PDB file of N, CA, C and O in Angstrom:
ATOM      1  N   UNK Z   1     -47.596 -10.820   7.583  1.00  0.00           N
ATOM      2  CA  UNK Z   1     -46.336 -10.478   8.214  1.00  0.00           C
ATOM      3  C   UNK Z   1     -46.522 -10.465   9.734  1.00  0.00           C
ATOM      4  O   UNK Z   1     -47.453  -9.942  10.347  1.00  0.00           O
ATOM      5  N   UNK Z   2     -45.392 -11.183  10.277  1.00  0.00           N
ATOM      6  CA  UNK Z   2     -45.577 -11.173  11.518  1.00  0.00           C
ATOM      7  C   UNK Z   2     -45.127  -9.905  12.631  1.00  0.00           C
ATOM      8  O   UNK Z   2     -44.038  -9.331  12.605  1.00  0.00           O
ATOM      9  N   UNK Z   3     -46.072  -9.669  13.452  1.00  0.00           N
ATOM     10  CA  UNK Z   3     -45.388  -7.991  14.198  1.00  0.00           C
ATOM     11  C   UNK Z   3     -44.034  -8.845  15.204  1.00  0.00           C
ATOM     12  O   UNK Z   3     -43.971 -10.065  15.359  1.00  0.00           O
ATOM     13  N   UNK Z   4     -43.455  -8.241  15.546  1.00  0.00           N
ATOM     14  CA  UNK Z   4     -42.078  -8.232  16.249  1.00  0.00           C
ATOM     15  C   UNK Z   4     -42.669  -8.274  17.864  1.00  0.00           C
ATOM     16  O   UNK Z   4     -43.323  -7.244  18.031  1.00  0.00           O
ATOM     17  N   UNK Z   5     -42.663  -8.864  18.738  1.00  0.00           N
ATOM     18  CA  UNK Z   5     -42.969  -8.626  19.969  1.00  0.00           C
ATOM     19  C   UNK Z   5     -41.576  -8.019  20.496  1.00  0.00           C
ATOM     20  O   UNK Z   5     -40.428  -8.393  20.255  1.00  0.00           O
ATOM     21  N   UNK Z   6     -42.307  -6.378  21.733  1.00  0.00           N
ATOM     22  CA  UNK Z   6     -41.207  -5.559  22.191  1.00  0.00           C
ATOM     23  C   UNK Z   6     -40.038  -6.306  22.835  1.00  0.00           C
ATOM     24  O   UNK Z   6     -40.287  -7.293  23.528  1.00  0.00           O
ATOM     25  N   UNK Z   7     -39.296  -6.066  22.725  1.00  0.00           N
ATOM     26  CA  UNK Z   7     -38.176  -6.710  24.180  1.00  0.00           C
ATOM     27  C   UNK Z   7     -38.102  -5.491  25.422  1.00  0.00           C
ATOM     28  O   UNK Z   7     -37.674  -4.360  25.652  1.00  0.00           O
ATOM     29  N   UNK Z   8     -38.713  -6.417  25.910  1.00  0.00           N
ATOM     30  CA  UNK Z   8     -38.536  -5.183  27.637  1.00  0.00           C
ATOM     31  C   UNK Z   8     -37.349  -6.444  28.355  1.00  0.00           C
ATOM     32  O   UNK Z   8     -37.537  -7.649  28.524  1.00  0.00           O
ATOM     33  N   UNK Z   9     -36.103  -5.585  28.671  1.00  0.00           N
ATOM     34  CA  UNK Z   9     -35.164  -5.859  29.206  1.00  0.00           C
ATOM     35  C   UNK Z   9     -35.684  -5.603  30.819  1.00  0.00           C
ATOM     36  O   UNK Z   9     -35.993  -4.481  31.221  1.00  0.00           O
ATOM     37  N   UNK Z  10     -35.731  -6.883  31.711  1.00  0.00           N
ATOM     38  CA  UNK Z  10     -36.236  -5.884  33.267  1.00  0.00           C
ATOM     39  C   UNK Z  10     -35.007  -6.266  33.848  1.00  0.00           C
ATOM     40  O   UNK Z  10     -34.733  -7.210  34.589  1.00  0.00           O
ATOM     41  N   UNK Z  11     -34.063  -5.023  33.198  1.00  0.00           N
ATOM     42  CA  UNK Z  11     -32.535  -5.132  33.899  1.00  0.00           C
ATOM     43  C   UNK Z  11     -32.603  -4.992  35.580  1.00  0.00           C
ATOM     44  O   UNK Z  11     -31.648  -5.332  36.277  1.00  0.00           O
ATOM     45  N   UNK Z  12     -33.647  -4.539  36.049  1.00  0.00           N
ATOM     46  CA  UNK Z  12     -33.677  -4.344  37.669  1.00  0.00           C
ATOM     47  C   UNK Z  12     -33.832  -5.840  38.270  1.00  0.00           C
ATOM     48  O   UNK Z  12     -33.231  -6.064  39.321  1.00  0.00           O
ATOM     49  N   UNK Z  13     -34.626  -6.925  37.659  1.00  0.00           N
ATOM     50  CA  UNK Z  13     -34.391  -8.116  38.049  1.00  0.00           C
ATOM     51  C   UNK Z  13     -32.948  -9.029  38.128  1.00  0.00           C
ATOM     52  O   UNK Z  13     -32.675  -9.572  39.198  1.00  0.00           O
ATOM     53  N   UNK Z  14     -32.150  -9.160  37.100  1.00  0.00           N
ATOM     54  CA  UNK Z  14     -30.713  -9.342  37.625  1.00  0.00           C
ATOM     55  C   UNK Z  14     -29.880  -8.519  38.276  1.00  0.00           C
ATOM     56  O   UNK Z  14     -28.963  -8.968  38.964  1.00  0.00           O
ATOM     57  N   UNK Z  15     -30.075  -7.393  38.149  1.00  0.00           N
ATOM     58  CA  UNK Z  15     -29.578  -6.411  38.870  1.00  0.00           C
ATOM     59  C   UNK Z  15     -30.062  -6.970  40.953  1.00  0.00           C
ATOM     60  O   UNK Z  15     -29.186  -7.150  41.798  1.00  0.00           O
ATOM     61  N   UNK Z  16     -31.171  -7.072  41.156  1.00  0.00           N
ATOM     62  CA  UNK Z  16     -31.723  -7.265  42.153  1.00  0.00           C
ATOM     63  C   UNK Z  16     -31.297  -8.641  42.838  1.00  0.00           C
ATOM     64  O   UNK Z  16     -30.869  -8.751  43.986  1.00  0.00           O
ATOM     65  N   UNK Z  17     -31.494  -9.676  41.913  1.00  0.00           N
ATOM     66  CA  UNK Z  17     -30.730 -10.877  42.666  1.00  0.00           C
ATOM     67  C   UNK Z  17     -29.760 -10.821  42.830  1.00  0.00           C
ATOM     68  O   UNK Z  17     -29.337 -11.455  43.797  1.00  0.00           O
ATOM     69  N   UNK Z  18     -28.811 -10.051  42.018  1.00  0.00           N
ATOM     70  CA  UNK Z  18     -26.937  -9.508  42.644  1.00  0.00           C
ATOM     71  C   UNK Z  18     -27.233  -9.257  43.583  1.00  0.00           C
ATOM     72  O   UNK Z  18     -26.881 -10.073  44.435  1.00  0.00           O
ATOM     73  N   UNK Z  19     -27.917  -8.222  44.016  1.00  0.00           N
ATOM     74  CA  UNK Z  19     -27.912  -7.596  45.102  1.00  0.00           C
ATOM     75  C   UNK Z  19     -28.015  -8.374  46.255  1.00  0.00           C
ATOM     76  O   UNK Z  19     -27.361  -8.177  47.279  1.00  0.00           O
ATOM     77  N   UNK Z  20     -29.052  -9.489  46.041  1.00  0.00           N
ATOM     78  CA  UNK Z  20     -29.604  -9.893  47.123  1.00  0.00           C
ATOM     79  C   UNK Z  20     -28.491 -11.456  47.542  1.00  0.00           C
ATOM     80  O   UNK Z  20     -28.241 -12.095  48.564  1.00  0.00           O
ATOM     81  N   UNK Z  21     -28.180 -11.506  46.414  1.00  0.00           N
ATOM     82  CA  UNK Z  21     -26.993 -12.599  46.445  1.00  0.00           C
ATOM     83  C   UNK Z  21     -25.749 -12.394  47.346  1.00  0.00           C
ATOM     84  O   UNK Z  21     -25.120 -13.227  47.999  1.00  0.00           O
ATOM     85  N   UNK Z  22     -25.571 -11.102  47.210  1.00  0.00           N
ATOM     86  CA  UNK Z  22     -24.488 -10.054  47.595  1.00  0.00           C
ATOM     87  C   UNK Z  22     -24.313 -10.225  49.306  1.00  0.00           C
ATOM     88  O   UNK Z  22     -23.470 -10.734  50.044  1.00  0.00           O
ATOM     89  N   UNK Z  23     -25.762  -9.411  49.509  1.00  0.00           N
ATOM     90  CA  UNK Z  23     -26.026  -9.444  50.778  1.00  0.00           C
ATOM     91  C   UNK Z  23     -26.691 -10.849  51.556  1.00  0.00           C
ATOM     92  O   UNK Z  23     -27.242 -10.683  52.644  1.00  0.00           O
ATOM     93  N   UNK Z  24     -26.626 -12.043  51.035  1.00  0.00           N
ATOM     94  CA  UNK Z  24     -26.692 -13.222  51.475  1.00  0.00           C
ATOM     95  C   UNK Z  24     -25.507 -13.757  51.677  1.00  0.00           C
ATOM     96  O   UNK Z  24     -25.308 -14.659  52.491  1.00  0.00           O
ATOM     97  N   UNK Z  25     -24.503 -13.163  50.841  1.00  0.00           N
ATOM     98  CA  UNK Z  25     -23.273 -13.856  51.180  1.00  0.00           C
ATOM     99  C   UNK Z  25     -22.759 -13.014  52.113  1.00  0.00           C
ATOM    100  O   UNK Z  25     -22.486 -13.666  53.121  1.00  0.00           O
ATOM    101  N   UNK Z  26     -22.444 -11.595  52.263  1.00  0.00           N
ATOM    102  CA  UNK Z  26     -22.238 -10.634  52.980  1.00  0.00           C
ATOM    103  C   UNK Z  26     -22.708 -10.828  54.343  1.00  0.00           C
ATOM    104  O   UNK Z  26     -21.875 -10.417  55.151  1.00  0.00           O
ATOM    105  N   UNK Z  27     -23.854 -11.359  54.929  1.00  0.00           N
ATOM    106  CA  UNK Z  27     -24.493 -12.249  56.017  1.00  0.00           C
ATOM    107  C   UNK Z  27     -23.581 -12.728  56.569  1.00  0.00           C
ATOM    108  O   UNK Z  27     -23.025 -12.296  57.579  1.00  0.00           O
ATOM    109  N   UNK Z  28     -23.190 -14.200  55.627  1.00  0.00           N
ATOM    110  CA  UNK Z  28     -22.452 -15.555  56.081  1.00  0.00           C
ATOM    111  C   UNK Z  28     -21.517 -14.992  56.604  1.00  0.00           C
ATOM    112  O   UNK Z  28     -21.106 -15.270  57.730  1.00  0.00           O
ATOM    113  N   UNK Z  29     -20.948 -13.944  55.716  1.00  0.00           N
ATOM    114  CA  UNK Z  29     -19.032 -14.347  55.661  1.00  0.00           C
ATOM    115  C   UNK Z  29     -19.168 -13.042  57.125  1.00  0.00           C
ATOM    116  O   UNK Z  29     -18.024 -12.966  57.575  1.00  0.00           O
ATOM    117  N   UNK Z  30     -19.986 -12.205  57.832  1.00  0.00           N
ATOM    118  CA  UNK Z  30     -19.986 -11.587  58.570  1.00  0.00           C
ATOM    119  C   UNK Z  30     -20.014 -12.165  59.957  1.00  0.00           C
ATOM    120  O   UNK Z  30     -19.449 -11.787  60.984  1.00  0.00           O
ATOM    121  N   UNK Z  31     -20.976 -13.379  59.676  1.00  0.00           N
ATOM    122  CA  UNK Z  31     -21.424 -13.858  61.204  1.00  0.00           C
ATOM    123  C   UNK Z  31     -19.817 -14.689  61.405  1.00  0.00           C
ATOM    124  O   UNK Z  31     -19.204 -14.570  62.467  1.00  0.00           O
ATOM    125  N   UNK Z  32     -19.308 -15.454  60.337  1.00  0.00           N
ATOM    126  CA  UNK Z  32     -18.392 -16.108  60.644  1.00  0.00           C
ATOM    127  C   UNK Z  32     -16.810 -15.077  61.187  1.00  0.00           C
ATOM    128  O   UNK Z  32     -15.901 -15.511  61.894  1.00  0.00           O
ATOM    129  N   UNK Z  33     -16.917 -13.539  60.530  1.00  0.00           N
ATOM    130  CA  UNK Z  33     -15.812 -13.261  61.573  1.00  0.00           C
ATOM    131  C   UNK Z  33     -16.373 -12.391  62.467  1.00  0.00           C
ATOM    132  O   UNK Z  33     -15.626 -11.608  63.054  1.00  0.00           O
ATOM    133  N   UNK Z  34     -18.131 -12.375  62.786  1.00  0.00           N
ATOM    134  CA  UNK Z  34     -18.505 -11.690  64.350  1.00  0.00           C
ATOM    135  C   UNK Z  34     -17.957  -9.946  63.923  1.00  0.00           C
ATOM    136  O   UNK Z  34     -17.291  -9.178  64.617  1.00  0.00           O
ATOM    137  N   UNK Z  35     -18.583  -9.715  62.415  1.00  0.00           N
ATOM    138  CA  UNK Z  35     -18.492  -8.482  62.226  1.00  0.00           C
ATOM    139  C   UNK Z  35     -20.025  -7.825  62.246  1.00  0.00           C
ATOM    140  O   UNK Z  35     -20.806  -8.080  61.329  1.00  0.00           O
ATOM    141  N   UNK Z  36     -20.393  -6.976  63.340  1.00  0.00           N
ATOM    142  CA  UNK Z  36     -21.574  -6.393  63.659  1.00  0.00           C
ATOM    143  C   UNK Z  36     -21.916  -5.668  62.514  1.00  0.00           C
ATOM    144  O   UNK Z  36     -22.858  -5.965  61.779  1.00  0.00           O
ATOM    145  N   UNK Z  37     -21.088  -4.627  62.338  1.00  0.00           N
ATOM    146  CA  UNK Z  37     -21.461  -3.020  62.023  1.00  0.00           C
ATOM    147  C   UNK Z  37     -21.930  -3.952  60.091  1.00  0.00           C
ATOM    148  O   UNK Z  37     -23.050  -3.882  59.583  1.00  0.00           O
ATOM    149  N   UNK Z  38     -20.872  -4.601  59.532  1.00  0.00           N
ATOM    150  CA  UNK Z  38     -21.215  -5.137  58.095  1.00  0.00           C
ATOM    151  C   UNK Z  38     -22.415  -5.703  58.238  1.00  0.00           C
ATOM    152  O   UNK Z  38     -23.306  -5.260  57.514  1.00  0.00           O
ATOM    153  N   UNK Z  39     -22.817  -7.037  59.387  1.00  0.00           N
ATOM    154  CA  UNK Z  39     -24.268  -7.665  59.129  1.00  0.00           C
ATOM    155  C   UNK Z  39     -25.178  -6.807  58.404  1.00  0.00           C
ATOM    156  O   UNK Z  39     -25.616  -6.877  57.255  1.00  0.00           O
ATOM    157  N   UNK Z  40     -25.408  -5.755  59.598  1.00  0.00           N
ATOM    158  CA  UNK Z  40     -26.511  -4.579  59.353  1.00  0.00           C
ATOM    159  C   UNK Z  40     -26.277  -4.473  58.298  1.00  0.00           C
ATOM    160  O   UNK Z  40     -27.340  -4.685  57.715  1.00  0.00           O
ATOM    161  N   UNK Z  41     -25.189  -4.175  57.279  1.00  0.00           N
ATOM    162  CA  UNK Z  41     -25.014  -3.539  56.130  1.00  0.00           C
ATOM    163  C   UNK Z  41     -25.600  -4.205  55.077  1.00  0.00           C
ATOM    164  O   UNK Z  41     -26.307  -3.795  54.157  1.00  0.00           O
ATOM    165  N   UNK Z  42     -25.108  -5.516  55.419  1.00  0.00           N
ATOM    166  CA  UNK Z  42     -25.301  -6.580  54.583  1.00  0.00           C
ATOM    167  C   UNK Z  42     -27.375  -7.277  54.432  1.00  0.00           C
ATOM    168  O   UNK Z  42     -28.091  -7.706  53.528  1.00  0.00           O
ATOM    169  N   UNK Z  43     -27.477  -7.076  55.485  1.00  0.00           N
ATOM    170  CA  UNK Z  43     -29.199  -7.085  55.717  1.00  0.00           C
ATOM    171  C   UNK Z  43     -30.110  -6.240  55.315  1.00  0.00           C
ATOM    172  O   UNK Z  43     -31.278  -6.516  55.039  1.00  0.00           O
ATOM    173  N   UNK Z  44     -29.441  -4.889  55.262  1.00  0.00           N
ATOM    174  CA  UNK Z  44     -29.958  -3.473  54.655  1.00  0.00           C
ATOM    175  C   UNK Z  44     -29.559  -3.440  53.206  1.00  0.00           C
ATOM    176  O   UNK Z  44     -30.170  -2.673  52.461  1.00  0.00           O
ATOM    177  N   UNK Z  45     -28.899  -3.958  52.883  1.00  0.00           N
ATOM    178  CA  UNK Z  45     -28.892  -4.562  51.183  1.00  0.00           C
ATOM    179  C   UNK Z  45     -29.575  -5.808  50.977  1.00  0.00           C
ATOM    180  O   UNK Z  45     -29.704  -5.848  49.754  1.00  0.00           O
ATOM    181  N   UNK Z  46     -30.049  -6.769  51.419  1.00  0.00           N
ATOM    182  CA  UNK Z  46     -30.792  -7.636  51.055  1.00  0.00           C
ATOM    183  C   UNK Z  46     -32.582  -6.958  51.692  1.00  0.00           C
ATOM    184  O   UNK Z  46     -33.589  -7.480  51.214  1.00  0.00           O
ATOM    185  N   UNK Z  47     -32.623  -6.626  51.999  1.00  0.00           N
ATOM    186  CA  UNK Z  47     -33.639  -5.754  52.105  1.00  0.00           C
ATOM    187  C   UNK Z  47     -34.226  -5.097  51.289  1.00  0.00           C
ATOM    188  O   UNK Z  47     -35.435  -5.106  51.058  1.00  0.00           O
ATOM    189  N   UNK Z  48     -33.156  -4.292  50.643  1.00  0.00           N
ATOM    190  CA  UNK Z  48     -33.523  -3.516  49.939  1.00  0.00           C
ATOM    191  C   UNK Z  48     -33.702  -3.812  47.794  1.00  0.00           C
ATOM    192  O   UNK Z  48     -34.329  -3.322  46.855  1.00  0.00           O
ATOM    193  N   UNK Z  49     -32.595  -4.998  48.067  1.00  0.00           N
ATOM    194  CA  UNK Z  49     -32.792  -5.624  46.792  1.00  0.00           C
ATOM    195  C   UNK Z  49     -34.328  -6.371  46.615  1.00  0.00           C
ATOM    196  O   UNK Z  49     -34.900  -5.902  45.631  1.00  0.00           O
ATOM    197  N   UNK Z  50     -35.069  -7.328  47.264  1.00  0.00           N
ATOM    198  CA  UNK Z  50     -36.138  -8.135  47.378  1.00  0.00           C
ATOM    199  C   UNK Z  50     -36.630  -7.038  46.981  1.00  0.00           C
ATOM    200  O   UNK Z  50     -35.889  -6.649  46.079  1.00  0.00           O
ATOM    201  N   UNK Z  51     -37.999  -5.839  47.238  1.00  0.00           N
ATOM    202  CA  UNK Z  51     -38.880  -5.212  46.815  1.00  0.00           C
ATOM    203  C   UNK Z  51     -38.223  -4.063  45.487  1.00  0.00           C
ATOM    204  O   UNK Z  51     -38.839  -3.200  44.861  1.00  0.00           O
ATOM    205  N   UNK Z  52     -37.226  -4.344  45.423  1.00  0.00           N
ATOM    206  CA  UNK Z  52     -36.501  -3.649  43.930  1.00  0.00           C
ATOM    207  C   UNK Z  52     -36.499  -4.510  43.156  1.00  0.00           C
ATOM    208  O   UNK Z  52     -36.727  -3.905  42.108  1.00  0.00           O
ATOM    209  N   UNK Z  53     -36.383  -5.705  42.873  1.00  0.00           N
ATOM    210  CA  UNK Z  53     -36.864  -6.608  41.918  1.00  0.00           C
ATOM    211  C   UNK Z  53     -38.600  -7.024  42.151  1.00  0.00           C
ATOM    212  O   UNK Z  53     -38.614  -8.013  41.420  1.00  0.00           O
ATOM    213  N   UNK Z  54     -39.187  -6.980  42.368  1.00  0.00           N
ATOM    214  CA  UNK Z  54     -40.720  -6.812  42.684  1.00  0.00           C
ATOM    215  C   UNK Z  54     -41.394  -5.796  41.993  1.00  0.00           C
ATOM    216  O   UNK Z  54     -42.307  -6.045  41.205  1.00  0.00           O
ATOM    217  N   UNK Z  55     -40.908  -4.410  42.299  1.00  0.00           N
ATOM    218  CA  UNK Z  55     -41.380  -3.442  41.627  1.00  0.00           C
ATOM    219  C   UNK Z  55     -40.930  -3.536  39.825  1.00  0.00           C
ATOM    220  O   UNK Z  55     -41.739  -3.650  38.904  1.00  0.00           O
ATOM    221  N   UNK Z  56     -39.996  -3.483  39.751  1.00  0.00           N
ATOM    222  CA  UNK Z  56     -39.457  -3.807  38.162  1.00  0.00           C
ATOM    223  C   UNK Z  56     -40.025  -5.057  37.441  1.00  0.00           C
ATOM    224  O   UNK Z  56     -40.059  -5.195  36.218  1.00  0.00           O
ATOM    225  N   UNK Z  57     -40.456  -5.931  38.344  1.00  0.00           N
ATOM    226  CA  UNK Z  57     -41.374  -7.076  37.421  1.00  0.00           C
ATOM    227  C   UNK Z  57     -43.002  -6.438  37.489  1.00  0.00           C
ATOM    228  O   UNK Z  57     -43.916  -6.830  36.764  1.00  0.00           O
ATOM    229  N   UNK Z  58     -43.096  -5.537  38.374  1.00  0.00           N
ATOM    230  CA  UNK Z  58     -44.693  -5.224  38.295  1.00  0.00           C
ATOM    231  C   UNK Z  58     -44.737  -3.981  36.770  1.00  0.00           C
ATOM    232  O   UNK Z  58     -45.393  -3.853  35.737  1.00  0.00           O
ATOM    233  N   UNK Z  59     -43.665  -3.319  37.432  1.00  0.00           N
ATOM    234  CA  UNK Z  59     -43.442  -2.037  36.247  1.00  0.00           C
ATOM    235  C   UNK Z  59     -43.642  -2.755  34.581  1.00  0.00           C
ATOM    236  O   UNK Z  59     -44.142  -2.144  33.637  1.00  0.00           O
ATOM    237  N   UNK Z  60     -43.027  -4.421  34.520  1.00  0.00           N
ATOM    238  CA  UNK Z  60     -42.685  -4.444  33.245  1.00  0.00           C
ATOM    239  C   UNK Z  60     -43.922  -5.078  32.753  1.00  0.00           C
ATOM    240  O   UNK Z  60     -44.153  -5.245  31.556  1.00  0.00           O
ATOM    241  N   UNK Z  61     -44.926  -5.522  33.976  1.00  0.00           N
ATOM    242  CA  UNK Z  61     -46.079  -6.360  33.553  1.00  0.00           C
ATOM    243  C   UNK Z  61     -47.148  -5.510  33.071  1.00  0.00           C
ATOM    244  O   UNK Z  61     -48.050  -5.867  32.313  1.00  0.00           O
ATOM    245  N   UNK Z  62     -46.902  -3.853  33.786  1.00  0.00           N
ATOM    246  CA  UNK Z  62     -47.849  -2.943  33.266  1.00  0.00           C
ATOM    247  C   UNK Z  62     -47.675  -2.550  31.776  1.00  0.00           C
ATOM    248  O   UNK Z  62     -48.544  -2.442  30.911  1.00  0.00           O
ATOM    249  N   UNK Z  63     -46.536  -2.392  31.704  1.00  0.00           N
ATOM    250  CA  UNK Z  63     -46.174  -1.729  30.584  1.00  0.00           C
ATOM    251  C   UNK Z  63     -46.724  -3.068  28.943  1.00  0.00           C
ATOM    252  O   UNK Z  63     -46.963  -2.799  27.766  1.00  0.00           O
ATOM    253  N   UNK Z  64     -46.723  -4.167  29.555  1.00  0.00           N
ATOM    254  CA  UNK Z  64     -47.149  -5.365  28.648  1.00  0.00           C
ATOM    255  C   UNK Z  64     -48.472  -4.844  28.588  1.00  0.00           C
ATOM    256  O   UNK Z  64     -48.775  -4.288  27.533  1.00  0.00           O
ATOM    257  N   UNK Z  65     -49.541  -4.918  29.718  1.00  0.00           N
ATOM    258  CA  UNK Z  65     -50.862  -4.855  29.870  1.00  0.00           C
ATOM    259  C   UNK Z  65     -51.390  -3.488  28.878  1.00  0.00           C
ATOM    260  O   UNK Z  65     -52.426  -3.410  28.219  1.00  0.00           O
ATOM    261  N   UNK Z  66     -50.360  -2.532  29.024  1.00  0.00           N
ATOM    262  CA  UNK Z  66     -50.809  -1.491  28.231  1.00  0.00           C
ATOM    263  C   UNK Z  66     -50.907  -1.491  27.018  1.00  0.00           C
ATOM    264  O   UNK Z  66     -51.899  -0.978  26.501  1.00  0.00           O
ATOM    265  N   UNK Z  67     -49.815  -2.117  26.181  1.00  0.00           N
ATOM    266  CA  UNK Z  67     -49.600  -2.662  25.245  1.00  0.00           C
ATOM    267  C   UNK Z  67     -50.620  -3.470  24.178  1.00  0.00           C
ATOM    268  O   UNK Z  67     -50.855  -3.305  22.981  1.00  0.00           O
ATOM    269  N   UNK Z  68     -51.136  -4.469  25.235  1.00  0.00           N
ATOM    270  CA  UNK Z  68     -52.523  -4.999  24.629  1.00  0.00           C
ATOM    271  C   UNK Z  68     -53.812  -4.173  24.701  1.00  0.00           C
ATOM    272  O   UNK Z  68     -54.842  -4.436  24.079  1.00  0.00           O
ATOM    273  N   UNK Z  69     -53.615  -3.057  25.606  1.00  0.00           N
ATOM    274  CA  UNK Z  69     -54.812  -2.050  25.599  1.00  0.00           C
ATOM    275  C   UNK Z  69     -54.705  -1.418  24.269  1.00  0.00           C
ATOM    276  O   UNK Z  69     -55.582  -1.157  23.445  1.00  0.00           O
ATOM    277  N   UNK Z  70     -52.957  -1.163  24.242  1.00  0.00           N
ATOM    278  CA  UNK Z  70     -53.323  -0.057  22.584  1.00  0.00           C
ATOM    279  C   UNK Z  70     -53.999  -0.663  21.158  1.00  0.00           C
ATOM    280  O   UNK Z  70     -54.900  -0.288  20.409  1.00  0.00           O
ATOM    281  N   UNK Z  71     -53.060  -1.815  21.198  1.00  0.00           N
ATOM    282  CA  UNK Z  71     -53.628  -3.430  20.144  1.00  0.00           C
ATOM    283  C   UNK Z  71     -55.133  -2.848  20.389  1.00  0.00           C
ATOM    284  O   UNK Z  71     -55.503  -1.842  19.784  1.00  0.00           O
ATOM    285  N   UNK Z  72     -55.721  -3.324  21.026  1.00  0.00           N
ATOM    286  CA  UNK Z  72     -57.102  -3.333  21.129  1.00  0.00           C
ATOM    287  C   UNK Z  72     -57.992  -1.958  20.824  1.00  0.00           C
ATOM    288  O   UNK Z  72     -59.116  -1.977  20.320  1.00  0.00           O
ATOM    289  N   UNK Z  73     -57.300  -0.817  21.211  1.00  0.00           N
ATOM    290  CA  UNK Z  73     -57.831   0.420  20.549  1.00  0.00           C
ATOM    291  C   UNK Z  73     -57.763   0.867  18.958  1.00  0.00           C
ATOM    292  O   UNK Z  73     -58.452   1.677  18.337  1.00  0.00           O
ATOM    293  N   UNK Z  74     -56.611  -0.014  18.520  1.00  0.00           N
ATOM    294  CA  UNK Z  74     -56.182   0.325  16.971  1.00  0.00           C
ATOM    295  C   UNK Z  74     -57.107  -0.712  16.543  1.00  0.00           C
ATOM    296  O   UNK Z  74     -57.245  -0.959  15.345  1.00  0.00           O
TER     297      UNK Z  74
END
């Protein structure tokens, strides 16, 4: 019988390219009407999305790695 491999959902990765999608477009459509105060806004969300999808793919690679540690203890 075959075991089931887990499903790890790393909802923070689509979650994160929204984000960063968001604030790439949020950029454009800022410089084109010469809105200051949004850029920043819009840069401080793409900022902040990039190392939030980073961490959630590292989080989900540990949680795999552990996984084969337990396999291997049983």
């Amino acid at each position: 019988m075959e075991e089931k491999k887990k499903l790890r959902c790393p909802l923070g990765v689509p979650g994160g390219i929204i984000a960063a999608l968001i604030g790439l477009a949020g950029i454009i459509m800022n410089i084109v009407n010469f809105d200051v105060f949004n850029i920043l806004i819009s840069i401080a969300l793409l900022l902040l999305a990039m190392p939030f999808v980073r961490v959630t793919m590292m989080i989900h690679g540990a949680n795999d790695r552990l996984d084969k540690l337990e396999e291997k203890i049983k």
